[in-house]
Amino acid sequence: MAVEAATTTRVWRGGAPWTRSAVEATPRAWLVLYLHAEAAPMRPTTVQHLRFLEHSLTPHDVMFWNAAYGVPRWVREYPFDVVLLHYSVLCMRWEAPFERWRSTLDWIRTSDAVRLAMPQDEYVCAEILDEWLESLELDCVFSVLDARHWPTLYPRTGASTRMERSYTGFVDDRGAGSVARLPRPHAERPLDIVYRARNLPFHIGHHGQLKAGIADVVDPAARAR
């Protein structure tokens, strides 16, 4: 990972599990802030994304903190090397309590740690996200969108913060093992189209409604063939 600060560039090297490469990398102390306020367990895909550092060949010291109800002083004042805002905590921007809750993370702005963010659904409440990330004075934002969209979605953050591409999910070795058997050829499958969608809240916007609307159109058309 390379993070550019105002006057220096700090380059940290860490081996990736898929390379199995040995590198001389310094373990870092990470604080990963996430949000989970539901009684149901977190979805496996979210857990895999959240805990991606556990699969680094560099044995980082990682603390995961659920920021749903704030971050206590002893956590805020610990000398972490890195503070990472997981996409689950950034999704708070479209929830009703956001404006009164967001101040619980204002301390990040003055932290001496390298400050990172990994947003998703960046087109939802994009202006709020852009303003929020800029106010935290982050070192780098890892976007899942192509760079050509950054000037539109991040006019403020992109002018002062390094932007990098990332992924919506990470498949760990356990997840890969569960689908180790290759799927059957298409001719042997009972279903021709498999599509996942749900009726999203209206505040997600027009495109959020289209995702479920596609299924409403395609399903009867496919059955009629």
Coordinates of N, CA and C in Angstrom, one line a residue:
M1 N 0.8 -1.2 0.0 CA 0.0 0.0 0.0 C 0.9 1.2 0.0
A2 N 0.6 2.2 -0.8 CA 1.3 3.4 -0.8 C 0.3 4.6 -0.5
V3 N 0.6 5.4 0.5 CA -0.2 6.5 0.8 C 0.6 7.7 0.8
E4 N 0.1 8.7 0.0 CA 0.8 10.0 -0.1 C 0.2 11.0 0.9
A5 N 1.1 11.5 1.7 CA 0.7 12.5 2.6 C 1.1 13.9 2.0
A6 N 0.9 15.0 2.7 CA 1.2 16.3 2.1 C 2.6 16.5 1.7
T7 N 3.6 16.0 2.4 CA 5.0 16.2 2.1 C 5.8 14.9 1.9
T8 N 5.2 13.8 2.3 CA 6.0 12.5 2.2 C 5.1 11.4 1.6
T9 N 5.8 10.4 1.2 CA 5.1 9.2 0.7 C 5.5 8.0 1.5
R10 N 4.5 7.4 2.1 CA 4.8 6.2 2.9 C 4.4 5.0 2.2
V11 N 5.4 4.1 1.9 CA 5.1 2.9 1.2 C 5.2 1.7 2.1
W12 N 4.1 1.0 2.2 CA 4.0 -0.2 3.0 C 3.8 -1.4 2.1
R13 N 4.7 -2.4 2.2 CA 4.6 -3.6 1.4 C 4.1 -4.8 2.2
G14 N 3.1 -5.5 1.6 CA 2.5 -6.6 2.3 C 2.2 -7.7 1.2
G15 N 2.5 -8.9 1.5 CA 2.2 -10.0 0.6 C 0.7 -10.3 0.5
A16 N 0.3 -10.6 -0.7 CA -1.1 -11.0 -0.8 C -1.2 -12.5 -0.8
P17 N -2.4 -13.1 -0.3 CA -2.5 -14.5 -0.2 C -2.4 -15.2 -1.5
W18 N -2.9 -14.6 -2.6 CA -2.8 -15.2 -3.9 C -1.4 -15.2 -4.5
T19 N -0.5 -14.4 -4.0 CA 0.9 -14.4 -4.6 C 1.8 -15.3 -3.8
R20 N 1.4 -15.6 -2.5 CA 2.2 -16.4 -1.6 C 3.7 -15.9 -1.6
S21 N 3.8 -14.6 -1.8 CA 5.2 -14.0 -1.8 C 5.6 -13.6 -0.5
A22 N 6.9 -13.8 -0.2 CA 7.5 -13.4 1.1 C 8.0 -12.0 0.9
V23 N 7.6 -11.1 1.8 CA 8.1 -9.7 1.7 C 8.5 -9.3 3.1
E24 N 9.4 -8.3 3.2 CA 9.8 -7.7 4.4 C 8.8 -6.6 4.7
A25 N 7.8 -6.9 5.5 CA 6.7 -5.9 5.7 C 6.6 -5.7 7.2
T26 N 6.4 -4.5 7.7 CA 6.2 -4.2 9.1 C 4.8 -4.4 9.5
P27 N 4.5 -5.2 10.5 CA 3.1 -5.3 10.9 C 2.6 -3.9 11.5
R28 N 1.4 -3.6 11.2 CA 0.8 -2.3 11.6 C -0.4 -2.5 12.5
A29 N -0.6 -1.5 13.4 CA -1.8 -1.6 14.2 C -3.0 -0.9 13.5
W30 N -4.0 -1.7 13.2 CA -5.2 -1.2 12.5 C -6.4 -1.1 13.4
L31 N -7.2 0.0 13.2 CA -8.5 0.1 13.7 C -9.5 0.1 12.6
V32 N -10.3 -0.9 12.5 CA -11.3 -1.1 11.5 C -12.7 -0.7 12.1
L33 N -13.3 0.3 11.6 CA -14.6 0.8 12.1 C -15.6 0.2 11.2
Y34 N -16.6 -0.5 11.8 CA -17.7 -1.0 11.0 C -19.0 -0.7 11.7
L35 N -20.1 -1.1 11.1 CA -21.4 -0.8 11.8 C -22.3 -2.0 11.6
H36 N -22.8 -2.5 12.7 CA -23.8 -3.6 12.6 C -24.8 -3.4 13.8
A37 N -26.0 -3.0 13.5 CA -26.9 -2.7 14.6 C -28.2 -3.6 14.6
E38 N -28.1 -4.7 13.8 CA -29.2 -5.6 13.7 C -29.1 -6.8 14.6
A39 N -30.2 -7.5 14.9 CA -30.1 -8.7 15.7 C -29.6 -9.9 14.9
A40 N -29.9 -9.9 13.6 CA -29.5 -11.0 12.8 C -28.0 -10.9 12.6
P41 N -27.3 -12.1 12.4 CA -25.9 -12.1 12.1 C -25.5 -11.3 10.8
M42 N -24.3 -10.9 10.8 CA -23.8 -10.2 9.6 C -23.7 -11.1 8.4
R43 N -24.1 -10.7 7.2 CA -24.0 -11.5 6.1 C -22.6 -12.0 5.8
P44 N -22.4 -13.3 5.4 CA -21.1 -13.8 5.2 C -20.2 -13.0 4.2
T45 N -20.8 -12.4 3.2 CA -20.1 -11.6 2.2 C -19.5 -10.3 2.9
T46 N -20.3 -9.8 3.8 CA -19.8 -8.6 4.6 C -18.7 -9.0 5.5
V47 N -18.8 -10.1 6.2 CA -17.8 -10.6 7.1 C -16.5 -10.8 6.3
Q48 N -16.6 -11.4 5.1 CA -15.4 -11.7 4.3 C -14.7 -10.4 4.0
H49 N -15.5 -9.4 3.6 CA -14.9 -8.1 3.2 C -14.3 -7.4 4.4
L50 N -15.0 -7.4 5.5 CA -14.6 -6.8 6.7 C -13.2 -7.3 7.2
R51 N -13.1 -8.6 7.2 CA -11.9 -9.3 7.8 C -10.8 -9.6 6.8
F52 N -10.7 -8.9 5.7 CA -9.8 -9.2 4.6 C -8.3 -9.2 5.1
L53 N -8.0 -8.4 6.1 CA -6.7 -8.3 6.6 C -6.2 -9.6 7.3
E54 N -7.1 -10.4 7.7 CA -6.7 -11.7 8.3 C -6.0 -12.6 7.3
H55 N -6.1 -12.3 6.0 CA -5.5 -13.1 5.0 C -4.3 -12.5 4.4
S56 N -3.8 -11.5 5.0 CA -2.5 -10.9 4.6 C -1.4 -11.8 5.1
L57 N -0.3 -11.8 4.4 CA 0.9 -12.5 4.9 C 1.6 -11.8 5.9
T58 N 1.2 -10.5 6.1 CA 1.8 -9.7 7.1 C 0.9 -9.7 8.3
P59 N 1.4 -10.2 9.5 CA 0.5 -10.4 10.7 C 0.2 -9.0 11.3
H60 N -0.7 -8.3 10.7 CA -1.1 -7.0 11.3 C -1.9 -7.2 12.6
D61 N -1.9 -6.2 13.5 CA -2.6 -6.2 14.7 C -3.9 -5.4 14.5
V62 N -5.0 -6.1 14.4 CA -6.3 -5.5 13.9 C -7.3 -5.5 15.0
M63 N -7.9 -4.3 15.3 CA -9.0 -4.2 16.2 C -10.2 -3.8 15.4
F64 N -11.3 -4.6 15.5 CA -12.6 -4.3 14.9 C -13.5 -3.6 15.9
W65 N -14.1 -2.5 15.5 CA -14.9 -1.8 16.5 C -16.2 -1.4 15.8
N66 N -17.3 -1.9 16.4 CA -18.7 -1.6 15.9 C -19.0 -0.1 16.4
A67 N -19.1 0.8 15.4 CA -19.3 2.2 15.7 C -20.7 2.6 15.8
A68 N -21.6 1.6 15.9 CA -23.0 2.0 15.9 C -23.4 2.9 17.0
Y69 N -22.7 2.8 18.1 CA -23.0 3.6 19.3 C -21.8 4.5 19.7
G70 N -21.0 4.8 18.7 CA -19.8 5.7 19.0 C -18.6 4.9 19.3
V71 N -17.5 5.6 19.5 CA -16.2 5.0 19.7 C -15.7 5.6 21.0
P72 N -15.4 4.8 22.0 CA -14.9 5.3 23.3 C -13.6 6.0 23.3
R73 N -13.3 6.8 24.3 CA -12.1 7.6 24.3 C -10.8 6.8 24.3
W74 N -10.8 5.7 25.0 CA -9.6 4.8 25.0 C -9.3 4.2 23.6
V75 N -10.3 4.0 22.8 CA -10.0 3.6 21.4 C -9.6 4.7 20.6
R76 N -10.2 5.9 20.7 CA -9.8 7.0 19.9 C -8.4 7.5 20.2
E77 N -7.9 7.3 21.4 CA -6.6 7.8 21.8 C -5.5 6.8 21.6
Y78 N -5.8 5.6 21.3 CA -4.8 4.6 21.1 C -4.0 4.9 19.8
P79 N -2.7 4.8 19.9 CA -1.8 5.2 18.7 C -1.9 4.1 17.5
F80 N -3.0 4.0 16.9 CA -3.1 3.1 15.7 C -2.3 3.7 14.6
D81 N -1.7 2.8 13.7 CA -1.1 3.2 12.5 C -2.1 3.5 11.4
V82 N -3.2 2.8 11.4 CA -4.2 3.0 10.4 C -5.6 3.0 11.0
V83 N -6.4 3.9 10.5 CA -7.8 3.9 10.9 C -8.6 3.7 9.5
L84 N -9.4 2.6 9.5 CA -10.1 2.3 8.2 C -11.6 2.4 8.5
L85 N -12.3 3.1 7.6 CA -13.8 3.2 7.6 C -14.3 2.2 6.7
H86 N -14.9 1.1 7.2 CA -15.5 0.1 6.4 C -16.8 0.6 5.7
Y87 N -17.2 0.0 4.6 CA -18.3 0.5 3.9 C -19.6 0.4 4.8
S88 N -19.6 -0.6 5.7 CA -20.8 -0.7 6.5 C -21.1 0.5 7.4
V89 N -20.0 1.1 7.9 CA -20.1 2.3 8.7 C -20.5 3.6 7.8
L90 N -20.0 3.6 6.6 CA -20.3 4.7 5.7 C -21.7 4.6 5.1
C91 N -22.3 3.5 5.2 CA -23.7 3.4 4.8 C -24.7 4.1 5.8
M92 N -24.2 4.5 6.9 CA -25.0 5.3 7.8 C -25.5 6.6 7.2
R93 N -24.9 7.0 6.1 CA -25.2 8.3 5.6 C -26.6 8.4 5.1
W94 N -27.3 7.3 4.8 CA -28.7 7.3 4.3 C -29.7 6.9 5.4
E95 N -29.2 6.8 6.6 CA -30.1 6.5 7.7 C -30.5 7.8 8.4
A96 N -31.7 7.8 9.0 CA -32.3 9.0 9.6 C -31.4 9.6 10.7
P97 N -30.8 8.8 11.6 CA -30.0 9.4 12.6 C -28.6 10.0 12.2
F98 N -28.3 10.0 10.9 CA -27.0 10.3 10.4 C -26.5 11.6 10.9
E99 N -27.2 12.6 10.8 CA -26.7 14.0 11.1 C -26.3 14.2 12.5
R100 N -27.0 13.5 13.4 CA -26.6 13.6 14.9 C -25.6 12.6 15.3
W101 N -25.4 11.5 14.4 CA -24.5 10.4 14.7 C -23.1 10.7 14.2
R102 N -23.0 11.4 13.0 CA -21.7 11.6 12.3 C -20.7 12.3 13.2
S103 N -21.0 13.1 14.1 CA -20.0 13.8 15.0 C -19.2 12.8 15.8
T104 N -19.8 11.6 16.0 CA -19.0 10.6 16.8 C -17.7 10.1 16.1
L105 N -17.6 10.5 14.8 CA -16.4 10.1 14.1 C -15.5 11.3 13.7
D106 N -15.9 12.5 14.2 CA -15.1 13.7 13.9 C -13.7 13.6 14.4
W107 N -13.4 12.8 15.4 CA -12.0 12.7 15.9 C -11.0 12.1 14.9
I108 N -11.6 11.4 13.9 CA -10.7 10.9 12.9 C -9.9 11.9 12.2
R109 N -10.5 13.1 12.0 CA -9.8 14.2 11.3 C -8.5 14.6 11.9
T110 N -8.3 14.5 13.2 CA -7.1 14.9 13.9 C -6.3 13.7 14.3
S111 N -6.6 12.5 13.9 CA -5.8 11.3 14.2 C -4.5 11.3 13.5
D112 N -3.5 10.9 14.2 CA -2.1 10.8 13.5 C -2.0 9.5 12.6
A113 N -3.0 8.7 12.7 CA -3.0 7.5 11.9 C -3.2 7.8 10.4
V114 N -2.8 6.9 9.5 CA -3.2 6.9 8.1 C -4.7 6.6 8.1
R115 N -5.5 7.5 7.4 CA -6.9 7.5 7.5 C -7.5 7.0 6.1
L116 N -8.2 5.9 6.1 CA -8.6 5.3 4.9 C -10.1 5.1 4.9
A117 N -10.8 5.0 3.8 CA -12.2 4.7 3.7 C -12.4 3.8 2.5
M118 N -13.4 2.8 2.6 CA -13.8 1.9 1.6 C -15.3 2.0 1.4
P119 N -15.8 3.0 0.7 CA -17.2 3.1 0.5 C -17.7 2.2 -0.6
Q120 N -19.0 1.9 -0.5 CA -19.7 1.2 -1.6 C -21.1 1.9 -1.8
D121 N -21.8 1.5 -2.8 CA -23.0 2.2 -3.2 C -22.8 3.7 -3.3
E122 N -21.7 4.0 -3.9 CA -21.3 5.4 -3.9 C -22.2 6.4 -4.6
Y123 N -23.1 5.9 -5.4 CA -24.0 6.7 -6.1 C -25.2 7.1 -5.3
V124 N -25.3 6.5 -4.1 CA -26.4 6.7 -3.2 C -26.0 7.8 -2.2
C125 N -26.8 8.9 -2.1 CA -26.4 10.0 -1.2 C -25.0 10.5 -1.5
A126 N -24.7 10.6 -2.8 CA -23.3 10.8 -3.2 C -22.8 12.2 -2.7
E127 N -23.6 13.2 -2.7 CA -23.1 14.5 -2.3 C -22.8 14.5 -0.8
I128 N -23.7 13.8 0.0 CA -23.4 13.7 1.4 C -22.1 12.9 1.7
L129 N -21.9 11.8 1.0 CA -20.7 11.0 1.1 C -19.5 11.9 0.8
D130 N -19.5 12.6 -0.3 CA -18.4 13.4 -0.7 C -18.0 14.4 0.3
E131 N -19.0 15.1 0.8 CA -18.8 16.2 1.8 C -18.3 15.5 3.1
W132 N -18.8 14.4 3.5 CA -18.4 13.7 4.7 C -16.9 13.3 4.7
L133 N -16.6 12.6 3.6 CA -15.2 12.1 3.5 C -14.2 13.3 3.4
E134 N -14.6 14.3 2.7 CA -13.7 15.5 2.6 C -13.5 16.1 4.0
S135 N -14.5 16.1 4.8 CA -14.4 16.8 6.2 C -13.5 16.0 7.1
L136 N -13.4 14.6 6.8 CA -12.5 13.8 7.7 C -11.0 13.9 7.3
E137 N -10.7 14.6 6.2 CA -9.4 14.8 5.7 C -8.6 13.4 5.6
L138 N -9.2 12.5 4.9 CA -8.6 11.2 4.7 C -7.3 11.2 3.8
D139 N -6.5 10.2 4.0 CA -5.4 10.0 3.2 C -5.7 9.3 1.8
C140 N -6.7 8.4 1.9 CA -7.0 7.6 0.6 C -8.4 7.1 0.7
V141 N -9.1 7.1 -0.4 CA -10.4 6.5 -0.5 C -10.3 5.4 -1.6
F142 N -10.8 4.2 -1.2 CA -10.8 3.1 -2.1 C -12.2 2.9 -2.7
S143 N -12.3 3.3 -3.9 CA -13.6 3.3 -4.6 C -13.8 2.0 -5.4
V144 N -15.0 1.5 -5.5 CA -15.3 0.3 -6.3 C -15.7 0.7 -7.7
L145 N -15.8 2.0 -8.0 CA -16.1 2.5 -9.3 C -14.9 2.9 -10.1
D146 N -15.1 2.9 -11.4 CA -14.1 3.2 -12.4 C -13.7 4.7 -12.2
A147 N -12.4 5.0 -12.4 CA -11.9 6.4 -12.2 C -12.6 7.4 -13.0
R148 N -13.3 7.1 -14.1 CA -14.0 8.1 -14.9 C -15.2 8.7 -14.1
H149 N -15.7 8.0 -13.1 CA -16.8 8.4 -12.3 C -16.4 9.3 -11.1
W150 N -15.2 9.3 -10.8 CA -14.7 10.0 -9.6 C -15.0 11.5 -9.6
P151 N -14.7 12.2 -10.8 CA -15.0 13.7 -10.8 C -16.4 14.0 -10.6
T152 N -17.3 13.1 -11.0 CA -18.8 13.4 -10.8 C -19.2 13.1 -9.3
L153 N -18.7 12.0 -8.8 CA -19.2 11.6 -7.4 C -18.4 12.2 -6.3
Y154 N -17.1 12.6 -6.6 CA -16.2 13.1 -5.5 C -15.5 14.4 -6.0
P155 N -16.3 15.4 -6.3 CA -15.7 16.7 -6.7 C -14.9 17.3 -5.6
R156 N -15.3 17.1 -4.4 CA -14.6 17.7 -3.2 C -13.5 16.8 -2.7
T157 N -13.9 15.6 -2.4 CA -12.9 14.6 -1.9 C -11.8 14.4 -2.8
G158 N -12.1 14.2 -4.1 CA -11.1 13.9 -5.1 C -10.1 15.0 -5.3
A159 N -10.4 16.2 -5.0 CA -9.5 17.3 -5.1 C -8.4 17.4 -4.1
S160 N -8.6 16.7 -3.0 CA -7.6 16.7 -1.9 C -7.2 15.4 -1.4
T161 N -7.8 14.3 -1.8 CA -7.5 13.0 -1.3 C -7.2 12.0 -2.4
R162 N -6.2 11.1 -2.1 CA -5.8 10.1 -3.1 C -7.0 9.2 -3.3
M163 N -7.3 8.8 -4.5 CA -8.3 7.8 -4.9 C -7.7 6.6 -5.5
E164 N -8.2 5.4 -5.1 CA -7.7 4.1 -5.6 C -8.9 3.2 -5.9
R165 N -8.7 2.3 -6.8 CA -9.7 1.3 -7.1 C -9.7 0.2 -6.1
S166 N -10.9 -0.4 -5.8 CA -10.9 -1.5 -4.9 C -12.0 -2.5 -5.4
Y167 N -12.5 -3.4 -4.6 CA -13.4 -4.4 -5.0 C -14.6 -4.4 -4.0
T168 N -15.8 -4.9 -4.5 CA -16.9 -4.9 -3.7 C -16.9 -6.1 -2.7
G169 N -16.0 -7.1 -3.0 CA -15.9 -8.2 -2.1 C -14.6 -8.9 -2.3
F170 N -14.2 -9.7 -1.2 CA -13.0 -10.5 -1.3 C -13.4 -12.0 -0.9
V171 N -13.1 -12.9 -1.8 CA -13.3 -14.3 -1.5 C -12.1 -14.9 -0.8
D172 N -12.3 -15.3 0.4 CA -11.2 -15.9 1.1 C -11.1 -17.4 0.8
D173 N -10.1 -18.1 1.4 CA -9.9 -19.5 1.1 C -11.1 -20.4 1.5
R174 N -11.7 -20.0 2.6 CA -12.8 -20.8 3.1 C -14.0 -20.6 2.1
G175 N -14.3 -19.4 1.6 CA -15.3 -19.2 0.7 C -15.1 -19.9 -0.6
A176 N -13.8 -19.9 -1.1 CA -13.5 -20.5 -2.3 C -13.6 -22.0 -2.2
G177 N -13.3 -22.6 -1.0 CA -13.4 -24.0 -0.8 C -14.9 -24.5 -0.9
S178 N -15.8 -23.6 -0.5 CA -17.2 -24.0 -0.6 C -17.8 -24.2 -2.0
V179 N -17.1 -23.6 -2.9 CA -17.5 -23.7 -4.3 C -16.4 -24.3 -5.2
A180 N -15.7 -25.2 -4.6 CA -14.5 -25.8 -5.2 C -15.0 -26.7 -6.4
R181 N -16.2 -27.2 -6.3 CA -16.7 -28.1 -7.5 C -17.2 -27.1 -8.6
L182 N -16.7 -27.3 -9.8 CA -17.1 -26.5 -10.9 C -18.6 -26.7 -11.2
P183 N -19.3 -25.6 -11.6 CA -20.7 -25.7 -12.0 C -20.9 -26.6 -13.2
R184 N -22.1 -27.1 -13.3 CA -22.4 -28.0 -14.4 C -22.5 -27.2 -15.7
P185 N -22.3 -27.8 -16.9 CA -22.4 -27.1 -18.1 C -23.8 -26.5 -18.2
H186 N -24.0 -25.4 -19.0 CA -25.3 -24.8 -19.1 C -26.4 -25.7 -19.6
A187 N -26.0 -26.6 -20.5 CA -27.0 -27.5 -21.0 C -27.6 -28.5 -20.0
E188 N -26.9 -28.7 -18.9 CA -27.4 -29.6 -17.8 C -28.0 -28.8 -16.6
R189 N -28.1 -27.5 -16.7 CA -28.7 -26.8 -15.6 C -30.2 -26.6 -15.8
P190 N -31.0 -26.7 -14.7 CA -32.4 -26.6 -14.8 C -32.9 -25.1 -15.0
L191 N -32.1 -24.2 -14.7 CA -32.4 -22.8 -14.8 C -31.6 -22.1 -15.8
D192 N -32.2 -21.2 -16.6 CA -31.5 -20.5 -17.6 C -31.0 -19.1 -17.1
I193 N -31.8 -18.5 -16.3 CA -31.4 -17.2 -15.7 C -31.6 -17.2 -14.2
V194 N -30.6 -16.8 -13.5 CA -30.7 -16.6 -12.1 C -30.3 -15.1 -11.8
Y195 N -31.3 -14.4 -11.1 CA -31.1 -13.0 -10.9 C -31.5 -12.7 -9.4
R196 N -30.7 -11.9 -8.8 CA -30.9 -11.5 -7.4 C -31.2 -10.1 -7.3
A197 N -32.4 -9.8 -6.7 CA -32.8 -8.4 -6.5 C -33.8 -8.3 -5.4
R198 N -33.9 -7.1 -4.8 CA -35.0 -6.9 -3.8 C -35.5 -5.5 -3.9
N199 N -36.7 -5.3 -3.4 CA -37.3 -4.0 -3.4 C -36.6 -3.1 -2.5
L200 N -35.8 -2.2 -3.0 CA -35.1 -1.3 -2.1 C -35.9 -0.1 -1.7
P201 N -35.5 0.6 -0.6 CA -36.3 1.8 -0.2 C -36.3 2.9 -1.2
F202 N -37.3 3.7 -1.3 CA -37.4 4.7 -2.3 C -36.3 5.8 -2.2
H203 N -35.7 5.9 -1.0 CA -34.7 6.9 -0.9 C -33.4 6.5 -1.6
I204 N -33.3 5.3 -2.0 CA -32.1 4.8 -2.8 C -32.1 5.5 -4.2
G205 N -33.3 5.9 -4.7 CA -33.4 6.6 -5.9 C -34.0 5.7 -7.1
H206 N -34.1 6.3 -8.2 CA -34.7 5.7 -9.4 C -33.9 4.4 -9.8
H207 N -32.6 4.5 -9.8 CA -31.8 3.3 -10.3 C -32.0 2.1 -9.3
G208 N -32.2 2.4 -8.0 CA -32.4 1.4 -7.0 C -33.7 0.6 -7.3
Q209 N -34.7 1.3 -7.8 CA -36.0 0.7 -8.2 C -35.9 -0.1 -9.5
L210 N -35.0 0.3 -10.3 CA -34.8 -0.4 -11.6 C -34.3 -1.8 -11.4
K211 N -33.5 -2.0 -10.4 CA -32.9 -3.4 -10.2 C -34.0 -4.4 -10.0
A212 N -35.0 -4.1 -9.2 CA -36.1 -5.0 -9.0 C -37.1 -5.0 -10.2
G213 N -37.2 -3.8 -10.8 CA -38.1 -3.7 -12.0 C -37.6 -4.6 -13.1
I214 N -36.3 -4.8 -13.3 CA -35.8 -5.6 -14.4 C -36.4 -7.1 -14.2
A215 N -36.4 -7.5 -13.0 CA -37.0 -8.9 -12.7 C -38.5 -8.9 -13.0
D216 N -39.2 -7.9 -12.7 CA -40.6 -7.8 -13.0 C -40.9 -7.9 -14.5
V217 N -40.0 -7.4 -15.3 CA -40.2 -7.4 -16.7 C -39.7 -8.7 -17.4
V218 N -38.6 -9.2 -16.9 CA -37.9 -10.3 -17.6 C -38.7 -11.6 -17.2
D219 N -39.1 -11.7 -15.9 CA -39.7 -13.0 -15.5 C -40.9 -13.4 -16.3
P220 N -41.9 -12.6 -16.5 CA -43.1 -13.0 -17.3 C -42.7 -13.2 -18.8
A221 N -41.7 -12.4 -19.3 CA -41.3 -12.6 -20.7 C -40.6 -13.9 -20.9
A222 N -39.8 -14.3 -19.9 CA -39.0 -15.6 -20.0 C -40.0 -16.8 -19.9
R223 N -41.0 -16.7 -19.1 CA -41.9 -17.8 -18.9 C -42.8 -17.9 -20.1
A224 N -43.0 -16.9 -20.9 CA -43.8 -16.9 -22.1 C -43.1 -17.5 -23.3
R225 N -41.8 -17.7 -23.2 CA -41.1 -18.2 -24.3 C -41.2 -19.7 -24.4

